[in-house]
Coordinates of C-alpha atoms and ligand atoms in Angstrom, one line a residue:
M1 CA 12.8 -23.3 -11.9
S2 CA 10.4 -25.1 -9.6
A3 CA 7.3 -26.8 -11.0
V4 CA 4.4 -24.4 -11.8
A5 CA 2.6 -23.7 -8.5
A6 CA -1.2 -23.9 -8.4
P7 CA -2.9 -20.5 -8.6
I8 CA -3.7 -18.8 -5.3
E9 CA -7.4 -18.9 -4.4
R10 CA -7.8 -17.6 -0.9
V11 CA -6.3 -14.2 -0.1
G12 CA -6.3 -12.2 3.2
V13 CA -5.8 -8.5 3.4
V14 CA -5.0 -6.8 6.8
G15 CA -6.0 -3.1 6.9
G16 CA -8.9 -1.7 4.9
G17 CA -7.8 1.9 4.2
I18 CA -6.9 3.3 0.8
M19 CA -4.6 0.5 -0.2
G20 CA -6.1 -2.5 1.6
C21 CA -9.4 -1.8 -0.1
G22 CA -7.8 -1.4 -3.5
I23 CA -5.9 -4.6 -3.1
A24 CA -8.9 -6.5 -1.9
E25 CA -10.9 -5.1 -4.8
V26 CA -8.5 -6.2 -7.5
C27 CA -8.2 -9.6 -5.9
A28 CA -12.0 -10.1 -5.9
R29 CA -12.2 -8.8 -9.4
A30 CA -9.7 -11.5 -10.4
G31 CA -12.2 -14.0 -8.9
L32 CA -10.3 -14.7 -5.7
D33 CA -11.9 -15.4 -2.3
V34 CA -10.9 -12.4 -0.1
I35 CA -11.1 -11.8 3.6
L36 CA -10.3 -8.3 4.7
V37 CA -9.4 -7.7 8.4
E38 CA -9.8 -4.3 10.1
V39 CA -9.3 -3.2 13.7
D40 CA -13.0 -3.4 14.7
S41 CA -16.5 -4.0 13.2
A42 CA -17.0 -0.3 12.5
A43 CA -13.8 -0.1 10.5
A44 CA -14.6 -3.4 8.7
D45 CA -18.0 -1.8 7.7
L46 CA -16.2 1.3 6.4
A47 CA -13.9 -0.9 4.3
E48 CA -16.9 -2.7 2.8
Q49 CA -18.5 0.7 1.9
R50 CA -15.3 1.9 0.4
I51 CA -15.0 -1.2 -1.9
R52 CA -18.7 -1.0 -2.8
A53 CA -18.3 2.7 -3.8
S54 CA -15.2 2.0 -5.8
L55 CA -16.9 -0.8 -7.7
E56 CA -19.9 1.4 -8.3
R57 CA -17.6 4.1 -9.7
G58 CA -16.1 1.4 -12.0
V59 CA -19.6 0.6 -13.3
S60 CA -20.6 4.2 -13.8
R61 CA -17.4 4.9 -15.7
G62 CA -18.1 1.9 -18.0
K63 CA -15.0 0.0 -16.8
L64 CA -16.9 -2.8 -15.1
E65 CA -20.1 -4.7 -15.8
P66 CA -22.7 -4.5 -13.0
D67 CA -22.7 -8.3 -12.6
A68 CA -18.9 -8.4 -12.3
A69 CA -19.1 -5.7 -9.6
R70 CA -21.7 -7.6 -7.7
E71 CA -19.8 -10.9 -8.0
A72 CA -16.6 -9.1 -6.8
L73 CA -18.3 -7.8 -3.7
E74 CA -19.8 -11.2 -3.0
L75 CA -16.2 -12.6 -2.9
C76 CA -15.2 -10.3 -0.1
R77 CA -15.7 -10.9 3.6
F78 CA -15.0 -8.2 6.2
E79 CA -13.8 -9.3 9.6
P80 CA -12.7 -7.5 12.8
D81 CA -10.3 -10.3 13.9
A82 CA -7.2 -11.7 12.2
G83 CA -8.2 -15.2 13.5
A84 CA -10.4 -15.3 10.4
L85 CA -7.2 -15.7 8.2
G86 CA -6.4 -19.2 9.2
D87 CA -7.0 -20.9 5.8
R88 CA -5.4 -18.2 3.6
E89 CA -2.8 -19.0 1.0
L90 CA -1.6 -15.4 0.8
V91 CA -2.0 -12.6 3.2
I92 CA -1.2 -9.0 2.2
E93 CA -0.6 -6.6 5.1
A94 CA -1.7 -3.0 4.4
V95 CA -2.0 -1.3 7.8
V96 CA -0.6 2.1 8.6
E97 CA 3.0 2.9 7.7
N98 CA 4.3 2.3 11.3
R99 CA 7.0 -0.1 12.1
E100 CA 5.6 -1.3 15.4
A101 CA 2.1 -1.8 14.0
K102 CA 3.5 -3.9 11.1
L103 CA 5.8 -6.0 13.3
G104 CA 2.8 -6.8 15.5
V105 CA 0.8 -7.9 12.4
F106 CA 3.6 -10.2 11.1
E107 CA 4.0 -11.8 14.5
L108 CA 0.3 -12.4 14.7
L109 CA 0.1 -13.8 11.1
S110 CA 2.9 -16.2 11.8
K111 CA 0.6 -17.7 14.5
T112 CA -2.8 -17.5 12.8
V113 CA -2.2 -18.5 9.2
E114 CA -2.1 -22.3 9.3
S115 CA -0.4 -23.4 6.1
G116 CA 3.4 -23.4 6.3
S117 CA 3.5 -22.6 2.6
A118 CA 1.3 -19.5 2.8
I119 CA 2.9 -16.3 1.6
L120 CA 2.9 -13.4 4.1
A121 CA 3.4 -10.1 2.1
S122 CA 3.5 -6.5 3.1
N123 CA 2.4 -3.5 1.1
T124 CA 4.7 -1.3 3.1
S125 CA 6.2 1.7 1.2
S126 CA 9.5 1.8 3.1
I127 CA 9.9 -0.5 6.1
P128 CA 12.6 -3.1 5.6
I129 CA 11.1 -6.4 4.6
V130 CA 13.7 -8.3 6.5
E131 CA 12.5 -6.7 9.8
L132 CA 8.9 -7.9 9.1
A133 CA 10.3 -11.3 8.2
A134 CA 12.2 -11.5 11.5
A135 CA 8.9 -10.8 13.3
A136 CA 7.4 -13.7 11.5
G137 CA 9.9 -16.2 13.1
E138 CA 9.9 -19.6 11.4
R139 CA 7.7 -18.1 8.6
A140 CA 10.5 -15.7 7.6
P141 CA 11.3 -17.5 4.3
N142 CA 7.7 -16.9 3.2
V143 CA 7.7 -13.2 3.8
L144 CA 8.2 -10.6 1.1
G145 CA 7.0 -7.2 0.0
L146 CA 4.2 -6.8 -2.5
H147 CA 4.0 -3.1 -3.0
F148 CA 1.0 -1.9 -5.0
F149 CA 0.4 1.7 -6.2
N150 CA -2.5 4.0 -5.6
P151 CA -5.2 3.7 -7.1
V152 CA -4.7 -0.1 -7.1
P153 CA -7.4 -0.9 -9.7
V154 CA -5.8 1.6 -12.1
L155 CA -2.0 1.4 -11.7
A156 CA -0.2 -1.6 -13.1
L157 CA 3.0 -1.7 -11.2
V158 CA 3.7 -4.0 -8.3
E159 CA 7.1 -4.1 -6.7
V160 CA 8.0 -7.6 -5.5
I161 CA 10.6 -7.2 -2.7
P162 CA 12.4 -10.3 -1.4
S163 CA 14.3 -10.0 1.9
L164 CA 17.6 -11.7 2.5
L165 CA 15.6 -14.6 3.9
T166 CA 12.9 -15.1 1.2
E167 CA 12.8 -18.5 -0.5
P168 CA 13.2 -18.2 -4.4
D169 CA 10.0 -20.3 -4.7
V170 CA 8.1 -17.7 -2.8
I171 CA 9.4 -14.9 -5.1
E172 CA 8.3 -16.9 -8.2
R173 CA 4.8 -17.6 -6.7
A174 CA 4.3 -13.9 -5.8
Q175 CA 5.4 -12.8 -9.3
A176 CA 3.1 -15.3 -10.9
F177 CA 0.3 -14.1 -8.7
A178 CA 0.8 -10.4 -9.5
E179 CA 1.2 -11.0 -13.2
G180 CA -0.8 -14.1 -14.1
Q181 CA -3.7 -13.7 -11.7
L182 CA -4.0 -9.9 -11.1
E183 CA -2.7 -8.9 -14.5
K184 CA -0.3 -6.4 -13.0
D185 CA 3.2 -5.6 -14.2
P186 CA 5.7 -6.6 -11.5
I187 CA 9.3 -5.6 -11.0
V188 CA 11.6 -7.1 -8.4
A189 CA 12.9 -4.3 -6.2
P190 CA 15.7 -4.3 -3.6
D191 CA 15.0 -4.5 0.1
R192 CA 16.3 -1.0 1.0
A193 CA 14.2 1.8 2.4
G194 CA 11.9 3.1 -0.3
F195 CA 12.6 0.1 -2.6
T196 CA 12.9 1.4 -6.2
V197 CA 10.0 3.8 -6.7
N198 CA 9.7 5.6 -3.4
A199 CA 13.4 6.0 -3.1
L200 CA 13.0 8.2 -6.1
L201 CA 9.5 9.6 -5.6
I202 CA 9.6 10.7 -2.0
P203 CA 12.6 13.1 -2.2
Y204 CA 10.8 14.7 -5.1
L205 CA 7.6 15.2 -3.1
L206 CA 9.6 16.5 -0.1
S207 CA 11.4 19.0 -2.3
A208 CA 8.1 20.3 -3.5
I209 CA 6.8 20.6 0.1
R210 CA 10.0 22.5 1.1
M211 CA 9.7 24.9 -1.9
F212 CA 6.1 25.6 -0.9
E213 CA 7.0 25.9 2.8
Q214 CA 9.8 28.4 2.1
G215 CA 7.3 30.6 0.1
L216 CA 9.3 30.2 -3.1
A217 CA 6.2 29.3 -5.2
S218 CA 2.5 28.8 -4.6
A219 CA 1.1 25.2 -4.4
E220 CA -0.8 25.7 -7.6
D221 CA 2.3 26.9 -9.5
I222 CA 4.5 24.0 -8.2
D223 CA 1.8 21.5 -9.4
K224 CA 1.1 23.3 -12.6
G225 CA 4.8 23.4 -13.4
M226 CA 5.2 19.6 -13.2
V227 CA 1.9 18.9 -15.0
K228 CA 2.3 21.3 -17.8
G229 CA 6.1 21.3 -18.0
C230 CA 6.9 17.7 -17.5
A231 CA 3.6 16.0 -18.5
H232 CA 3.1 14.4 -15.1
P233 CA -0.6 13.4 -14.6
M234 CA -0.6 15.3 -11.3
G235 CA 1.7 17.7 -9.4
P236 CA 3.7 16.7 -6.4
L237 CA 1.6 18.5 -3.8
A238 CA -1.6 17.0 -5.1
L239 CA 0.1 13.6 -5.2
A240 CA 1.2 13.9 -1.6
D241 CA -2.3 14.7 -0.6
L242 CA -3.6 11.7 -2.6
I243 CA -1.1 9.3 -1.0
G244 CA -1.8 10.6 2.5
L245 CA 0.5 13.0 4.4
D246 CA 0.9 10.5 7.3
T247 CA 2.1 7.9 4.8
V248 CA 4.5 10.4 3.1
L249 CA 5.9 11.3 6.6
G250 CA 6.2 7.6 7.6
V251 CA 8.1 6.8 4.4
S252 CA 10.3 9.9 4.7
E253 CA 11.2 8.9 8.3
S254 CA 12.1 5.3 7.2
L255 CA 14.3 6.7 4.3
Y256 CA 16.0 9.2 6.6
R257 CA 16.6 6.6 9.4
E258 CA 18.3 4.3 6.8
H259 CA 20.3 6.8 4.7
R260 CA 20.8 9.9 7.0
E261 CA 20.7 12.1 4.0
Q262 CA 19.0 15.6 4.1
L263 CA 17.0 15.0 1.0
F264 CA 15.0 12.3 2.8
A265 CA 14.4 14.4 6.0
P266 CA 10.7 15.3 6.7
P267 CA 10.1 19.1 6.3
P268 CA 8.6 20.8 9.4
L269 CA 5.4 21.7 7.4
L270 CA 4.7 18.0 6.7
Q271 CA 5.2 17.1 10.4
R272 CA 2.9 19.9 11.5
L273 CA 0.1 19.0 9.1
V274 CA 0.3 15.4 10.3
A275 CA 0.3 16.5 13.9
A276 CA -2.9 18.5 13.1
N277 CA -4.5 15.4 11.4
L278 CA -4.6 17.3 8.1
L279 CA -3.7 14.2 6.1
G280 CA -4.8 15.2 2.6
R281 CA -7.7 13.9 0.7
K282 CA -8.6 11.2 3.2
T283 CA -9.3 13.8 5.9
G284 CA -10.6 16.6 3.5
R285 CA -7.6 18.9 4.0
G286 CA -3.9 18.7 3.7
L287 CA -1.7 20.8 1.5
Y288 CA -4.9 21.7 -0.3
S289 CA -8.5 21.8 1.0
Y290 CA -11.1 19.4 -0.5
Q291 CA -14.2 20.7 1.4
Ligands
NAD301 N1 -1.5 5.6 0.2 C1 -0.7 5.3 -0.8 O1 -0.7 5.9 -1.9 C2 0.1 4.1 -0.7 C3 0.7 3.5 -1.8 C4 1.5 2.3 -1.7 C5 1.6 1.8 -0.4 N2 1.1 2.3 0.7 C6 1.3 1.6 2.0 O2 0.1 0.9 2.2 C7 -0.1 0.8 3.7 C8 -1.5 1.3 4.0 O3 -1.6 2.7 3.5 P1 -3.0 3.4 3.3 O4 -2.8 4.6 2.5 O5 -4.0 2.3 2.9 O6 -3.3 3.8 4.8 P2 -4.8 4.2 5.5 O7 -4.5 5.1 6.6 O8 -5.7 4.6 4.4 O9 -5.3 2.8 6.0 C9 -4.7 2.0 7.0 C10 -5.8 1.1 7.6 O10 -5.1 0.1 8.5 C11 -6.0 -0.1 9.5 N3 -5.3 -0.8 10.6 C12 -4.3 -0.3 11.4 N4 -3.8 -1.2 12.2 C13 -4.4 -2.4 11.9 C14 -4.4 -3.7 12.4 N5 -3.5 -4.0 13.4 N6 -5.2 -4.6 11.9 C15 -6.0 -4.3 10.8 N7 -6.1 -3.1 10.3 C16 -5.4 -2.1 10.9 C17 -6.6 1.2 9.9 O11 -7.8 1.1 10.6 C18 -6.7 1.9 8.5 O12 -8.1 1.7 8.0 C19 1.1 1.6 4.3 O13 2.1 0.8 4.6 C20 1.5 2.6 3.2 O14 2.8 3.0 3.3 C21 0.3 3.4 0.6

């Protein structure tokens, strides 16, 4: 074991969608200084609104004191340029589940984050961490997956995913960060497509979409079956809409690319919904309508 590392104080988050905002929020609630980077100023403003709304929900549900919510928001800065991440000790990438987009971010981070000991992490659901590490060049030993679950302020699990190139010390620091500073419950997961949880979850969601697509059962009955019969908190179709159908498709494609097994192949209905930009809750319509 290496000597106990100092706690991380300055965190960067790249991407302010569902997950990036959730990650930024839990970091700020843990008292960390957070910079969230989005593609432009309008997207950065949207991310700020999303975190503000989530903190307000926490207050109205009695989970958070108003002062704590205000302090958390004050700890977050929203920027349209990754150049703002120079002094970060940990950066967590949470952009769209697209390989090229993520490779571009890791290449950029390897040049903009100044400290050679800074950890560069990805919240990817399925893209091999070793590919992101390779894009980070000399920083490859500092790259690993830190895979949070949605909604981040609620769900305790974080998958810590080392690649073949990750330094043991970086794994230890990431575990200590997730457990000691964010009070999450980490597991170490293998660097294979889908890691541990999505390798199991995604085929299940795809099976439900196929069952619905083939007209074998209604969406409501599929979901009710799993909620009432298996005590799941929500059914697979509602869960796919919550995750985002573009993300489910992206993960399915990564899993299929790696394993070439039919159970991971994206069903045509999923592909058509994404082509139509019907992505689930985040666009107001997906497998269900939310309008
Ligand atoms: N949605 C889930 O339930 C879930 C759960 C775990 C992990 N993930 C993973 O988290 C990541 C993000 O997913 P999400 O659901 O938050 O997606 P999302 O579509 O809600 O948000 C993605 C955000 O990234 C931004 N972005 C894109 N390119 C960028 C760049 N170069 N720089 C800065 N920002 C950029 C977009 O503007 C968008 O706001 C994906 O890798 C996904 O697989 C998602």
